Amino acid sequence: MDRKDFLPVSKADLLERGIEQLDFVFISGDAYVDHPSFGTAIISRVLEAHGFTVGIIAQPNWRDPESISVLGEPRLGFLVSAGNMDSMVNHYSVSKKRRKKDFYSPGGEMGKRPDYAAVVYANLIRRTYKKTPIILGGIEASLRRLAHYDYWSDKLKRSVLIDSGADLLIYGMGERSIVEIAEALQSGISVRDITFVRGTVYKSTIDPVGEDVIRLPAFDKISTSRELYAKSFYRQYQNTDPFTAKTLVEPYPADNLFVVQNPPQMPLSTEEMDDVYALPYARTYHPDYEPLGGIPAIEEVKFSLASCRGCFGACSFCALTFHQGRIIQTRSHESLLEEAKQMTQDPDFKGYIHDVGGPTANFRQPACKKQLQHGVCQNRQCLFPEPCPNMEVDHRDYVALLRKLRALPKVKKVFVRSGIRFDYLITDKDETFFRELVKYHVSGQLKVAPEHVSDGVLRMMGKPQNSVYRRFVKRYRELNEEMHLDQYLVPYLMSSHPGSTLQDAVRLAEYLRDLGYMPEQVQDFYPTPSTISTCMYYTGLDPRTMKPVYVARDPHEKAMQRALIQYRDPKNYELVTEALIKAGRRDLVGTDKKCLLRPRHGDLRFVQKTQTPPAKPGKAKRPGTPNSRKWASGKPQQSRPGAWSAKDKRGK
């Protein structure tokens, strides 16, 4: 790609384009990828489409104040984003160990952005430009817009707007908000007076009052009372719908400030979504990164289509309710087909569209008609604990879209790799989508997210009962057998979520034993900002009911729960043994086929438990051999990537 296909990133680019001063300079924690899967690209291209000039400073050296001056002072303001991920999630695993690779940096190199990047970048700008407006955005700012629990420092933190010294914060996706702000600044309105834009948060020395204003507890109060914080958080959670939300005010007495959150922006129409995705993106990373090995994150999205936004699934551990909201917004078939045709012209395209989806692939419409006029329900979910009787389950539009994409010239296969909401799918009385999903859109393995098997844990997660998943598995197996296909289910599972005890973790291990499956990857619950689950982790209370919740906070117990899911891995022997003893399940250590572990030779903890009568004459068979284990599909397990096979070693 030519440099001219990208937004300016250097003074030389400005000179070549005849730009003396940019309207906005965008500081990003990610490398510059001009693709609609990257927030920096979307916001910048939207501003450009409205006549504003934007330059990109990607991953500036936060130790050098000069690094944010390479494009000069912008006429209207600086835009700041930590990137497509919260910088702390980007940097650290749940065990708080430094990650080795950053997929949003050149060559995957780690260390190109600071911890708490939004705060660091904004403070860096303010050291040089005392009065230039600074506007925060992106996922990190969005989920830290009010007081929040910070897992990495293990304390409650103030709104990022205060710590950063920025003037305004945009939460959510931000296309409408940024244009309104830009036009207000263009008209001469001071950034301090831009207090009227939906989807924004601002600071004030005046306490707003009115019928549409909700006053949250002051920061000094929630800092000393976890119960009060849980109540405050749930009040915020109930005010994420653009139709019903009110203005939220969070006082900071020590700073003599009020942080004020305006109601969210209204959902984008299909036409507006189409316009956003039709902008002239280069659809790849900037050519400056080519000698450095490119940007790994592009590989996941280069040949994928984003068909929708929002999610009414509302899992407790997911921040989508706070960021994109629960109302589904979709692109038209024409828009998606046009983008797919562009993909087929790419010299690297091999005939495979890797995904057609969004937060949840099979959500292509609001849960019910009333949502587009009255918003979502404040005190009930669409799918949990049971599907709402008003919910309209309909896959016809998605089926029609996938059929059109499959029919495109040069397209060999269209995969669906975004999350499939299996409880929504199995509720649909019309099996057309389920059948076509199995027949055309699975790449050998379908990934789904039951997360756990214990109904008590699932209730804390906001997920359906395990019986719903079992019903889905049964039908998936039947359809594969009917179509003579050899396709598997790969379940995503989570350990040590609030509500999960060691006994619950053992039940999950027993389920995997019966399934004959050991996942290669396990997600240990990660307390990221602004989720119900994180609130439970910090407070020990379910904010929805204010009832106590068991929380595994001790890193060693978390390690045991995680190890139980991968109990066959020899390196987990000691952790699994300890967990079984603590859970009172010594019966699961032995040579019986129902046991999870065979005790190692000389392990005195199980001497009495493992004495067995002499073997009968005849051919010996090693207990627990893999030939009796089955996958979720009900077929014998094969030795294949990502699957446990007979060749894998077991603990002795």
mmCIF file of C-alpha atoms in Angstrom, residues 344-345 349-352 408-413:
data_model
loop_
_atom_site.group_PDB
_atom_site.id
_atom_site.type_symbol
_atom_site.label_atom_id
_atom_site.label_comp_id
_atom_site.label_asym_id
_atom_site.label_seq_id
_atom_site.Cartn_x
_atom_site.Cartn_y
_atom_site.Cartn_z
ATOM 1 C CA THR A 344 -11.658 -11.307 -2.742
ATOM 2 C CA GLN A 345 -9.488 -8.864 -4.690
ATOM 3 C CA PHE A 349 -7.176 -14.049 -0.207
ATOM 4 C CA LYS A 350 -7.353 -17.847 -0.500
ATOM 5 C CA GLY A 351 -11.104 -18.201 -0.799
ATOM 6 C CA TYR A 352 -11.968 -18.299 2.904
ATOM 7 C CA LEU A 408 -19.796 -14.889 -4.216
ATOM 8 C CA PRO A 409 -17.198 -15.684 -6.887
ATOM 9 C CA LYS A 410 -13.811 -16.690 -5.452
ATOM 10 C CA VAL A 411 -15.351 -17.580 -2.072
ATOM 11 C CA LYS A 412 -14.797 -21.243 -1.209
ATOM 12 C CA LYS A 413 -15.979 -21.258 2.391
#
